[in-house]
mmCIF file of C-alpha atoms and ligand atoms in Angstrom:
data_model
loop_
_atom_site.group_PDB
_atom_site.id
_atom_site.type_symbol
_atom_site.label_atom_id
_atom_site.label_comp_id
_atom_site.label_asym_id
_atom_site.label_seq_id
_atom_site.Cartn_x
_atom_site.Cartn_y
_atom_site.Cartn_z
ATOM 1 C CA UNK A 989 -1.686 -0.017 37.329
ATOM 2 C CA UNK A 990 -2.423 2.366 34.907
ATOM 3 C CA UNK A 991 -0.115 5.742 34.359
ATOM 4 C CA UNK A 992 -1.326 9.278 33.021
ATOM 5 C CA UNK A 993 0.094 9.777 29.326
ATOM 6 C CA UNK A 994 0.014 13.526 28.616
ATOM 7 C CA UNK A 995 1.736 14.302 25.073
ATOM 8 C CA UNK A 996 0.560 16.363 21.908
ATOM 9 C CA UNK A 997 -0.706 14.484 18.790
ATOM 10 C CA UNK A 998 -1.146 16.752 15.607
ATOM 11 C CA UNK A 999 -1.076 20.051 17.886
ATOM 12 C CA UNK A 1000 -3.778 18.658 19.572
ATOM 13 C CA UNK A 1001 -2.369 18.272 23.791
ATOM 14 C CA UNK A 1002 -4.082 15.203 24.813
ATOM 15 C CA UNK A 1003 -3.620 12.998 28.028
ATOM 16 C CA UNK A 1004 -4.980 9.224 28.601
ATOM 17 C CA UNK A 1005 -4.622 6.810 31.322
ATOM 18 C CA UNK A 1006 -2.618 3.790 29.560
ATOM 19 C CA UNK A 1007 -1.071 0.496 31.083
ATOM 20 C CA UNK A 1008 3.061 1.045 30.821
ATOM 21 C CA UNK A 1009 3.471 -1.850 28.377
ATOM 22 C CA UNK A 1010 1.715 -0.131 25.864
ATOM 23 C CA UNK A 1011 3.337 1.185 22.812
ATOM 24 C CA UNK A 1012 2.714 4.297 20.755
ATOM 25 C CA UNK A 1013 1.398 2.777 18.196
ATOM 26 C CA UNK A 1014 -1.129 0.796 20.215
ATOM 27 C CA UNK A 1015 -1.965 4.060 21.898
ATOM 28 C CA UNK A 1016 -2.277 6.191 18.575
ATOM 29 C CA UNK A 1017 -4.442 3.522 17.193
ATOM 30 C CA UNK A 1018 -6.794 2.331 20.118
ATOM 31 C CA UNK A 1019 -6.890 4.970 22.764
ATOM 32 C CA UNK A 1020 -6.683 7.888 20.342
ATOM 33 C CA UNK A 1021 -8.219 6.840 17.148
ATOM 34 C CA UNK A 1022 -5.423 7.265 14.917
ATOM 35 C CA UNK A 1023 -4.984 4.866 12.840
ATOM 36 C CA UNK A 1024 -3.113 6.730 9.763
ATOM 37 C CA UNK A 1025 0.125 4.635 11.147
ATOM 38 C CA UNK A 1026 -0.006 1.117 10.260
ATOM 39 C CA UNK A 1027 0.874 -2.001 11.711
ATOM 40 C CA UNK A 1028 2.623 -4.487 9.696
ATOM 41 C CA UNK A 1029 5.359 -6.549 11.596
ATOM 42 C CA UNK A 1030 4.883 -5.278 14.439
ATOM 43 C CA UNK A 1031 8.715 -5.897 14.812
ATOM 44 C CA UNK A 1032 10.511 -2.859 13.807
ATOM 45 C CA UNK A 1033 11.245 -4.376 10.306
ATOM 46 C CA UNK A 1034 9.011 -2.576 8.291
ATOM 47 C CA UNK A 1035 8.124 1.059 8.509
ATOM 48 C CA UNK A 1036 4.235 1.198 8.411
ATOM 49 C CA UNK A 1037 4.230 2.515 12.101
ATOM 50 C CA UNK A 1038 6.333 5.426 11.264
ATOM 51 C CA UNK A 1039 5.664 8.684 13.047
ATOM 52 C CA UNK A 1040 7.196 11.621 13.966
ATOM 53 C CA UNK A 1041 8.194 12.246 17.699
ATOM 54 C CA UNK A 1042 9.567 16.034 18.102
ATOM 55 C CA UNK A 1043 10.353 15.756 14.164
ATOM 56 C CA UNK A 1044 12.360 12.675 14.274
ATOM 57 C CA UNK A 1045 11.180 9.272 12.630
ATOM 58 C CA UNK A 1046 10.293 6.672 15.245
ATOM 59 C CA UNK A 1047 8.990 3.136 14.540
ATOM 60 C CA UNK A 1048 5.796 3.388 16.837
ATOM 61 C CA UNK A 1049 5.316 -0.328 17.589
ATOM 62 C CA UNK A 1050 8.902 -0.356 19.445
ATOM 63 C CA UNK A 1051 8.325 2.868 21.441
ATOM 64 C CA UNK A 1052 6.697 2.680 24.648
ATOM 65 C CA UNK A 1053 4.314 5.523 24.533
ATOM 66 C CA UNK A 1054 5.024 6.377 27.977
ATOM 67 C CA UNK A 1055 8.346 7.651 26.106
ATOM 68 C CA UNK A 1056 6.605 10.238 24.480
ATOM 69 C CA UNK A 1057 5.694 11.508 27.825
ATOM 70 C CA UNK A 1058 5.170 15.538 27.082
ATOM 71 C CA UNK A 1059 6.504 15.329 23.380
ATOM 72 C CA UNK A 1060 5.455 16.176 20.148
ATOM 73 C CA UNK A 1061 3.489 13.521 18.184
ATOM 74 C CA UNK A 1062 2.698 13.837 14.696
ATOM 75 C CA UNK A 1063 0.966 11.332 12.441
ATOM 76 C CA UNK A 1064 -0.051 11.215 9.122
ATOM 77 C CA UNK A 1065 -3.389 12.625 9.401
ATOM 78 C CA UNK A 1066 -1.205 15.620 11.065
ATOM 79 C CA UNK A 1067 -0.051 16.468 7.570
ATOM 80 C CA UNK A 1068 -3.252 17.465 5.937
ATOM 81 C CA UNK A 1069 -4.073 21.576 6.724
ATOM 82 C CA UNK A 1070 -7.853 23.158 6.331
ATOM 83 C CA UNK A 1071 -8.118 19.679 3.947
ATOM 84 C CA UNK A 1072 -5.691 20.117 1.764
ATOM 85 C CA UNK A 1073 -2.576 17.628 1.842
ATOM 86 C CA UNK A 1074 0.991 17.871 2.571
ATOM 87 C CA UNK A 1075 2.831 18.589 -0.507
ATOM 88 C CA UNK A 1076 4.982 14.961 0.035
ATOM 89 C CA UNK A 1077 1.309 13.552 0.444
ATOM 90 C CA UNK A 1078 0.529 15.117 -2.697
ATOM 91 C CA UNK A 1079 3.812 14.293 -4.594
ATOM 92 C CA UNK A 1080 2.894 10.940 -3.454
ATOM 93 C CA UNK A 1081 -0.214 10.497 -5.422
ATOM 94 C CA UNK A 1082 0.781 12.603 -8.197
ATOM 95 C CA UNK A 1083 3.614 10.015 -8.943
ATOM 96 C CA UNK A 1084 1.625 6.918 -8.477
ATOM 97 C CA UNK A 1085 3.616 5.930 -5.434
ATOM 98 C CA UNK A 1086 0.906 4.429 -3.764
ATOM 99 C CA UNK A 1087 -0.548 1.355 -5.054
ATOM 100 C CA UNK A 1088 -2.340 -0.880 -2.106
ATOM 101 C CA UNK A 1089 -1.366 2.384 0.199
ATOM 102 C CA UNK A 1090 0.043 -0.066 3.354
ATOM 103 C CA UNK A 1091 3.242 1.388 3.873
ATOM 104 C CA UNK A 1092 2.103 4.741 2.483
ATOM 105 C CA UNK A 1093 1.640 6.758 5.623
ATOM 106 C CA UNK A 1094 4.734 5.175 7.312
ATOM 107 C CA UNK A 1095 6.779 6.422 3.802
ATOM 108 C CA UNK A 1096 5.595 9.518 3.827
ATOM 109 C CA UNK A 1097 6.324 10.305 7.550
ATOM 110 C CA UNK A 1098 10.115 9.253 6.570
ATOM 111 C CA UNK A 1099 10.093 11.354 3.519
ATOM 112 C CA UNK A 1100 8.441 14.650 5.703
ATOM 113 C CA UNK A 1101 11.451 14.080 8.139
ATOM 114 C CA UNK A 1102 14.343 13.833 5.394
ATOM 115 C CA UNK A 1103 12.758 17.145 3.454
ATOM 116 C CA UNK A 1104 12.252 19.034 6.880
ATOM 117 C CA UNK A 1105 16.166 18.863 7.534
ATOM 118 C CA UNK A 1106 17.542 18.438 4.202
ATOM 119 C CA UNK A 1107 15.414 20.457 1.507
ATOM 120 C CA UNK A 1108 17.272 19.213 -1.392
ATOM 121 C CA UNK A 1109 18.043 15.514 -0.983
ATOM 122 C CA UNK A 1110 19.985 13.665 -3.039
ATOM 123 C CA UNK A 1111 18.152 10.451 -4.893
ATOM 124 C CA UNK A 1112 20.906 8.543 -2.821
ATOM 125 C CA UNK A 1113 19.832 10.307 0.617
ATOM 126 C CA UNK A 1114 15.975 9.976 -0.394
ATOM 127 C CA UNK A 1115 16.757 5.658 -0.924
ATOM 128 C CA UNK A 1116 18.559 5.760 2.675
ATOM 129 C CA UNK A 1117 15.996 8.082 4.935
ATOM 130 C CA UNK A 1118 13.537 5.481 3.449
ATOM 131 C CA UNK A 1119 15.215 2.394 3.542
ATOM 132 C CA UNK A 1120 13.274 1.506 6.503
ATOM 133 C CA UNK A 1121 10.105 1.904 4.914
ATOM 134 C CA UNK A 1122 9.368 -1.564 2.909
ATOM 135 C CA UNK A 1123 7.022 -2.019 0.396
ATOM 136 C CA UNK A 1124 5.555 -4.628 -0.948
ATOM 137 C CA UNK A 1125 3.721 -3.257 -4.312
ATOM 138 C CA UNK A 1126 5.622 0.237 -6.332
ATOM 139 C CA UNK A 1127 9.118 -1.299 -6.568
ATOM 140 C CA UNK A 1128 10.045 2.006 -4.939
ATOM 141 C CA UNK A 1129 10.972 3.859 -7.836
ATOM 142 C CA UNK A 1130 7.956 6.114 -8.103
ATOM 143 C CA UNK A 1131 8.297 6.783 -4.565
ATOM 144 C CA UNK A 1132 11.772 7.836 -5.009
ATOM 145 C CA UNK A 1133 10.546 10.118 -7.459
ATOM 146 C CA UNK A 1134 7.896 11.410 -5.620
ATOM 147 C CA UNK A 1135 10.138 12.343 -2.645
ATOM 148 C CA UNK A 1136 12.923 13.848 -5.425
ATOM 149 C CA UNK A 1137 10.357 16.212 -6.912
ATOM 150 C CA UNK A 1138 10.065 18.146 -3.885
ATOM 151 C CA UNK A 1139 13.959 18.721 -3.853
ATOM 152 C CA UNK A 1140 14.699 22.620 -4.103
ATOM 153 C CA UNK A 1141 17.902 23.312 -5.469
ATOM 154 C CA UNK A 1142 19.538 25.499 -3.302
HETATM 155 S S1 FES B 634 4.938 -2.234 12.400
HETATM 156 FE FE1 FES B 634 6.542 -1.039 13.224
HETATM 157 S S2 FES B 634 8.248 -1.501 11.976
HETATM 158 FE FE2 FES B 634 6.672 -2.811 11.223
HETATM 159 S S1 FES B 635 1.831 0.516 -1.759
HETATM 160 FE FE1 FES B 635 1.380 -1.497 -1.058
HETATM 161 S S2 FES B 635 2.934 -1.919 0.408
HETATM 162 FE FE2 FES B 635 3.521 -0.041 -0.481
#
């Protein structure tokens, strides 16, 4: 039987009438249309479904979405503001850390969270908060960069 989902996706309150098997990410994707988080291994092994829930970094393919009942979703297309991008979105391409762009929104999601709480990460803090978040094409340096050029020195 189908249960009412009522939660807000990029300050946007929505509500949809989901089975209770499905996940976030299925929901984001297919009920909602957005597709911005990824599915890659569908396992929680690899980052691409990375979104935020209340500001925290959840893998969306192992969160029921009925979890999310009444919370706070944001997802990469959340990021962009009267169509201009996030600054880590923008860091991003400036550093050509995206290359087949897979994992991108998933990485970036991480790297949002990290710079929300900590504004001046270490390069060792920036490698952890996105260890989670593989990629298959930059050899992560750039995107380590990326991230570390938004650091503000306190
Ligand atoms: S698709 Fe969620 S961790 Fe890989
Ligand atoms: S840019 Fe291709 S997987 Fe990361």
């Amino acid at each position: 039987m189908k249960r009412r989902l009522e939660l807000t996706v990029n300050d946007e309150c929505l509500d949809v009438e989901i089975e209770p098997h499905r996940t976030l990410l299925e929901v984001l994707r297919e009920e909602l249309g957005f597709t911005g988080a990824k599915e890659g291994c569908g396992l929680g092994a690899c980052g691409a479904c990375t979104v935020l829930v209340d500001g925290a970094p959840v893998l969306s393919c192992l969160t029921l979405a009925l979890e999310v009942q009444g919370k706070t979703v944001t997802t990469v297309e959340g990021l962009v503001k009267n169509g201009q991008p996030d600054p880590v979105q923008k860091a991003f391409v400036d550093h050509g850390a995206i290359q087949c762009g897979f994992c991108t929104p998933g990485s970036v999601m991480s790297a949002k969270a990290l710079l929300e709480k900590n504004s001046n990460p270490s390069g060792q803090e920036i490698r952890e908060a996105l260890a989670g978040n593989l990629c298959r094409c930059t050899g992560y340096q750039k995107i380590i960069e990326a991230v570390g050029s938004l650091a503000k020195p306190r």
